[in-house]
Coordinates of C-alpha atoms in Angstrom, one line a residue:
M1 CA 0.0 0.0 0.0
K2 CA 2.8 2.4 0.9
T3 CA 4.5 1.6 -2.4
L4 CA 1.3 2.3 -4.3
M5 CA 0.9 5.6 -2.5
T6 CA 4.5 6.6 -3.2
L7 CA 4.0 5.8 -6.9
L8 CA 0.7 7.8 -7.0
T9 CA 2.3 10.8 -5.2
G10 CA 5.3 10.6 -7.6
A11 CA 3.0 10.6 -10.6
A12 CA 1.0 13.5 -9.3
L13 CA 4.2 15.5 -8.7
A14 CA 5.4 14.7 -12.2
G15 CA 2.1 15.8 -13.7
S16 CA 2.2 19.1 -11.8
L17 CA 5.8 19.7 -12.9
T18 CA 4.9 19.0 -16.5
T19 CA 2.0 21.5 -16.3
A20 CA 4.2 24.1 -14.7
Q21 CA 6.9 23.7 -17.4
A22 CA 4.2 23.9 -20.1
N23 CA 3.1 27.3 -18.7
E24 CA 6.6 28.8 -18.6
I25 CA 7.0 31.4 -21.4
V26 CA 10.2 33.4 -22.1
V27 CA 9.2 36.6 -23.9
G28 CA 11.8 38.4 -25.9
G29 CA 12.1 41.9 -27.3
K30 CA 14.5 44.1 -29.3
N31 CA 16.3 47.2 -28.1
F32 CA 14.1 50.0 -29.2
T33 CA 10.9 51.6 -27.9
E34 CA 8.3 49.8 -29.9
Q35 CA 9.8 46.4 -29.1
Q36 CA 10.2 47.2 -25.4
I37 CA 6.5 48.2 -25.2
L38 CA 5.4 45.0 -26.9
A39 CA 7.6 42.8 -24.7
S40 CA 6.2 44.5 -21.6
M41 CA 2.6 44.3 -22.9
T42 CA 3.0 40.6 -23.8
S43 CA 4.6 39.7 -20.5
Q44 CA 1.9 41.5 -18.5
Y45 CA -0.9 40.0 -20.6
L46 CA 0.4 36.4 -20.3
D47 CA 1.1 36.8 -16.6
A48 CA -2.6 37.8 -16.2
L49 CA -3.6 34.7 -18.0
G50 CA -1.7 32.6 -15.6
Y51 CA 1.5 31.8 -17.4
D52 CA 4.9 31.9 -15.6
V53 CA 6.6 34.6 -17.7
E54 CA 10.2 35.6 -17.9
K55 CA 10.9 38.8 -20.0
R56 CA 14.2 39.3 -21.8
S57 CA 14.1 42.5 -23.8
G58 CA 16.7 45.0 -25.1
M59 CA 18.3 42.4 -27.4
G60 CA 19.8 43.0 -30.8
S61 CA 17.7 41.7 -33.7
A62 CA 20.1 38.9 -34.9
V63 CA 20.9 37.8 -31.3
L64 CA 17.2 37.6 -30.4
R65 CA 16.3 35.6 -33.5
Q66 CA 19.2 33.2 -32.8
A67 CA 18.1 32.8 -29.2
Q68 CA 14.6 31.8 -30.4
E69 CA 16.0 29.3 -32.9
N70 CA 18.1 27.9 -30.0
G71 CA 15.1 27.6 -27.7
Q72 CA 16.2 30.3 -25.3
I73 CA 13.3 32.6 -26.3
D74 CA 9.8 31.2 -26.7
L75 CA 8.0 34.2 -28.1
Y76 CA 8.6 37.7 -29.5
W77 CA 7.2 40.1 -32.1
E78 CA 9.0 40.1 -35.4
Y79 CA 8.6 42.1 -38.6
T80 CA 7.8 40.1 -41.8
G81 CA 10.3 42.0 -43.9
T82 CA 13.1 41.5 -41.4
S83 CA 12.6 37.7 -41.5
L84 CA 12.3 37.7 -45.3
I85 CA 15.3 39.8 -46.1
N86 CA 17.6 39.4 -43.1
Y87 CA 17.0 35.8 -41.9
N88 CA 15.9 34.1 -45.1
D89 CA 17.9 36.1 -47.8
V90 CA 14.9 36.6 -50.0
T91 CA 15.3 39.8 -52.1
E92 CA 12.5 39.6 -54.6
R93 CA 9.7 42.2 -54.2
L94 CA 6.6 40.6 -52.7
S95 CA 3.2 41.9 -51.7
P96 CA 2.5 42.1 -47.9
E97 CA 0.4 38.9 -48.2
E98 CA 3.1 37.1 -50.1
T99 CA 5.7 38.3 -47.7
Y100 CA 3.8 36.9 -44.7
S101 CA 3.1 33.6 -46.5
R102 CA 6.7 33.2 -47.5
V103 CA 8.2 33.8 -44.0
K104 CA 5.6 31.6 -42.4
E105 CA 6.6 28.8 -44.7
L106 CA 10.3 29.3 -44.5
D107 CA 10.4 29.7 -40.7
A108 CA 8.2 26.7 -40.1
E109 CA 11.1 24.6 -41.3
K110 CA 13.1 26.1 -38.4
G111 CA 10.4 25.2 -35.8
L112 CA 9.0 28.8 -35.7
V113 CA 5.3 29.6 -36.1
W114 CA 4.1 32.9 -37.3
L115 CA 0.7 33.7 -35.8
E116 CA -1.8 36.2 -37.2
P117 CA -0.1 39.5 -38.4
S118 CA -1.2 42.8 -36.9
E119 CA -2.1 45.7 -39.1
A120 CA 1.0 47.6 -37.8
N121 CA 3.6 47.8 -40.5
N122 CA 6.8 49.5 -39.4
T123 CA 8.3 50.1 -42.8
Y124 CA 9.9 53.0 -44.5
A125 CA 7.5 55.8 -45.5
L126 CA 7.5 59.3 -46.8
A127 CA 5.6 61.9 -44.8
M128 CA 4.5 65.5 -45.0
R129 CA 3.1 68.0 -42.6
E130 CA -0.7 67.3 -42.5
D131 CA -1.7 70.9 -43.4
D132 CA 0.7 71.1 -46.2
A133 CA -0.2 67.7 -47.7
E134 CA -3.9 68.7 -47.4
E135 CA -3.3 72.0 -49.2
R136 CA -1.4 70.4 -52.0
G137 CA -3.8 67.4 -52.3
I138 CA -1.2 64.8 -51.7
A139 CA -2.2 61.5 -50.1
T140 CA -0.2 58.9 -51.9
L141 CA 3.3 58.5 -53.4
S142 CA 1.7 58.6 -56.8
D143 CA 0.2 62.0 -55.9
L144 CA 3.7 63.1 -54.7
A145 CA 5.3 62.0 -58.0
Q146 CA 2.7 63.9 -60.0
A147 CA 3.3 67.0 -57.9
V148 CA 7.1 66.8 -58.6
N149 CA 6.4 66.2 -62.3
D150 CA 4.1 69.2 -62.4
G151 CA 6.9 71.4 -61.1
E152 CA 5.9 72.0 -57.5
E153 CA 8.9 73.0 -55.4
L154 CA 9.4 70.3 -52.8
T155 CA 12.5 69.6 -50.7
F156 CA 13.1 66.1 -49.3
A157 CA 15.0 65.0 -46.1
L158 CA 16.4 61.5 -46.2
N159 CA 18.9 59.6 -44.1
A160 CA 22.2 58.8 -45.8
E161 CA 21.6 55.0 -45.8
F162 CA 18.3 55.2 -47.7
Y163 CA 19.7 57.7 -50.1
A164 CA 22.6 55.4 -51.1
R165 CA 21.1 51.9 -50.8
E166 CA 20.3 49.9 -53.9
D167 CA 16.7 49.5 -53.0
G168 CA 16.3 53.1 -51.7
W169 CA 15.9 56.5 -53.1
R170 CA 16.9 56.1 -56.7
P171 CA 14.8 53.0 -57.4
L172 CA 11.9 54.6 -55.5
Q173 CA 11.9 57.4 -58.0
Q174 CA 12.1 54.9 -60.9
A175 CA 9.2 53.0 -59.5
Y176 CA 7.0 56.1 -59.3
D177 CA 8.4 57.7 -62.4
F178 CA 9.6 61.0 -61.0
R179 CA 13.0 62.7 -60.6
V180 CA 14.2 65.0 -57.8
G181 CA 17.4 67.0 -58.3
R182 CA 20.3 66.6 -55.9
A183 CA 19.9 70.1 -54.7
D184 CA 16.4 69.4 -53.4
V185 CA 17.5 66.4 -51.3
K186 CA 19.0 67.0 -47.8
R187 CA 20.7 64.0 -46.2
M188 CA 20.8 63.9 -42.4
D189 CA 20.4 61.5 -39.5
S190 CA 17.0 59.9 -39.1
G191 CA 16.2 61.8 -35.9
L192 CA 16.9 65.1 -37.6
V193 CA 14.5 64.3 -40.5
Y194 CA 11.5 64.6 -38.1
Q195 CA 12.7 67.9 -36.8
A196 CA 13.4 69.3 -40.2
L197 CA 10.0 68.3 -41.4
R198 CA 8.2 69.6 -38.3
D199 CA 10.0 73.0 -38.5
G200 CA 9.3 73.5 -42.2
Q201 CA 12.9 73.2 -43.4
V202 CA 11.7 70.5 -45.9
E203 CA 8.3 69.5 -47.3
V204 CA 8.8 65.7 -47.4
G205 CA 10.7 63.4 -45.0
L206 CA 11.7 59.8 -44.7
V207 CA 10.1 58.3 -41.6
F208 CA 9.3 54.9 -40.1
A209 CA 5.6 54.2 -40.3
T210 CA 4.9 53.6 -36.6
D211 CA 7.2 56.2 -35.1
G212 CA 5.6 58.1 -32.3
R213 CA 6.7 61.5 -33.7
I214 CA 4.3 61.0 -36.6
P215 CA 1.1 61.8 -34.6
A216 CA 3.0 64.0 -32.2
F217 CA 4.1 66.3 -35.0
D218 CA 0.9 66.0 -37.0
F219 CA 2.5 64.3 -40.0
R220 CA 0.6 62.6 -42.8
V221 CA 2.2 59.3 -44.0
L222 CA 1.8 59.1 -47.7
E223 CA 0.2 55.8 -48.9
D224 CA 2.7 53.6 -50.8
D225 CA 0.0 52.7 -53.4
Q226 CA 2.4 50.7 -55.6
N227 CA 3.7 48.7 -52.6
Y228 CA 7.3 49.8 -53.3
F229 CA 8.5 49.5 -49.7
P230 CA 8.9 46.0 -48.2
A231 CA 6.1 44.9 -45.8
Y232 CA 7.2 44.9 -42.1
A233 CA 4.0 43.6 -40.6
L234 CA 4.4 43.3 -36.8
T235 CA 3.6 39.6 -35.9
P236 CA 3.9 37.4 -32.8
V237 CA 6.3 34.5 -33.6
V238 CA 6.4 31.5 -31.3
R239 CA 8.4 28.3 -31.1
E240 CA 6.4 25.3 -32.3
E241 CA 7.3 23.3 -29.2
T242 CA 6.0 26.1 -27.0
L243 CA 2.7 26.1 -28.9
E244 CA 2.4 22.3 -28.5
A245 CA 2.8 22.7 -24.8
N246 CA 0.4 25.7 -24.6
P247 CA -2.3 25.1 -27.3
E248 CA -4.3 28.2 -26.1
L249 CA -1.4 30.5 -26.7
A250 CA -2.0 31.1 -30.4
E251 CA -5.6 32.3 -29.9
Q252 CA -4.5 34.5 -27.0
M253 CA -1.7 36.2 -28.9
N254 CA -3.9 36.6 -32.0
T255 CA -6.3 38.5 -29.8
L256 CA -3.5 40.9 -28.9
S257 CA -2.3 41.1 -32.5
G258 CA -5.7 42.1 -33.7
L259 CA -5.6 45.2 -31.6
L260 CA -2.5 46.7 -33.2
D261 CA -2.3 49.0 -36.2
D262 CA 0.0 51.8 -37.4
E263 CA -2.0 54.5 -35.5
T264 CA -2.1 52.5 -32.3
M265 CA 1.6 51.8 -32.3
S266 CA 2.5 55.4 -33.2
S267 CA 0.4 56.5 -30.3
L268 CA 2.0 54.1 -27.9
N269 CA 5.5 55.0 -29.0
A270 CA 4.7 58.7 -28.7
Q271 CA 3.6 58.2 -25.1
V272 CA 7.1 56.8 -24.3
D273 CA 9.3 58.9 -26.6
V274 CA 7.5 62.2 -26.5
E275 CA 5.3 62.3 -23.3
K276 CA 7.9 60.3 -21.3
V277 CA 5.5 57.9 -19.8
T278 CA 7.2 54.7 -18.6
I279 CA 7.1 51.6 -20.9
E280 CA 5.5 49.5 -18.3
R281 CA 2.7 52.0 -17.6
V282 CA 2.0 52.5 -21.3
A283 CA 1.7 48.7 -21.8
E284 CA -0.5 48.3 -18.7
N285 CA -2.8 51.1 -19.7
F286 CA -3.3 49.6 -23.1
L287 CA -4.2 46.2 -21.7
E288 CA -6.6 47.7 -19.2
E289 CA -8.2 49.8 -21.9
H290 CA -9.0 46.5 -23.8
D291 CA -10.0 44.5 -20.7
L292 CA -7.0 42.2 -21.0
L293 CA -5.8 42.7 -17.4

């Protein structure tokens, strides 16, 4: 009888340990504001759902990806274009839908599962001051190209990398069939682009689509109506083994992903970078607003 009780107790303990291990989730994040917000948001959300969460944010992109492939990170938010170009060496131009399908397929071979993509797309973009864009009737990059071709005086601010890279400024002009003279392009650090555009030193600036300064400075992001820029849809990516151990995790993360779009991420980023609210508070407020805490 004693032996039987010992075996039963041992089995119960083993079962409880298996359950505990199945609920342990290591959440990763990169080393910039948007990623730190998402890592905090995800950690708080999963903790409220009853998971045992460890957060490891502030990592470089390549290091974080390698850590996930090695099983040290279970879950983090990645950008479709980053996986396509940087991790899978695919250089052909694909639509947002094709980009997602391709990385989902390629990364599945490495034991990584791409869940539902959000509508937040942190890609390159060109922006104008809202009032100026409205006055000129410019809403898309095709509108911008037409304005340049019609002789409107427009000065552009670009960072040096985009100006020089093979898939940057020159091919963008070719894709949209317009030409800007060298004298009308000012090259500067990315951070200075926002200031120059805000202060009226230039009419058009290169931005990142979910940057918090876009709403803070009342910029209009021009629609890339020919899908020139690669898609960088923000998506939760989780290890296949982690999903097998936690089958509800996919639906839970898809719920969170469905709440994010460019405007939302820009607002969250602005609260941290412009209004100086703490990352943890911004994440917590968002979750409470959507009844996830």
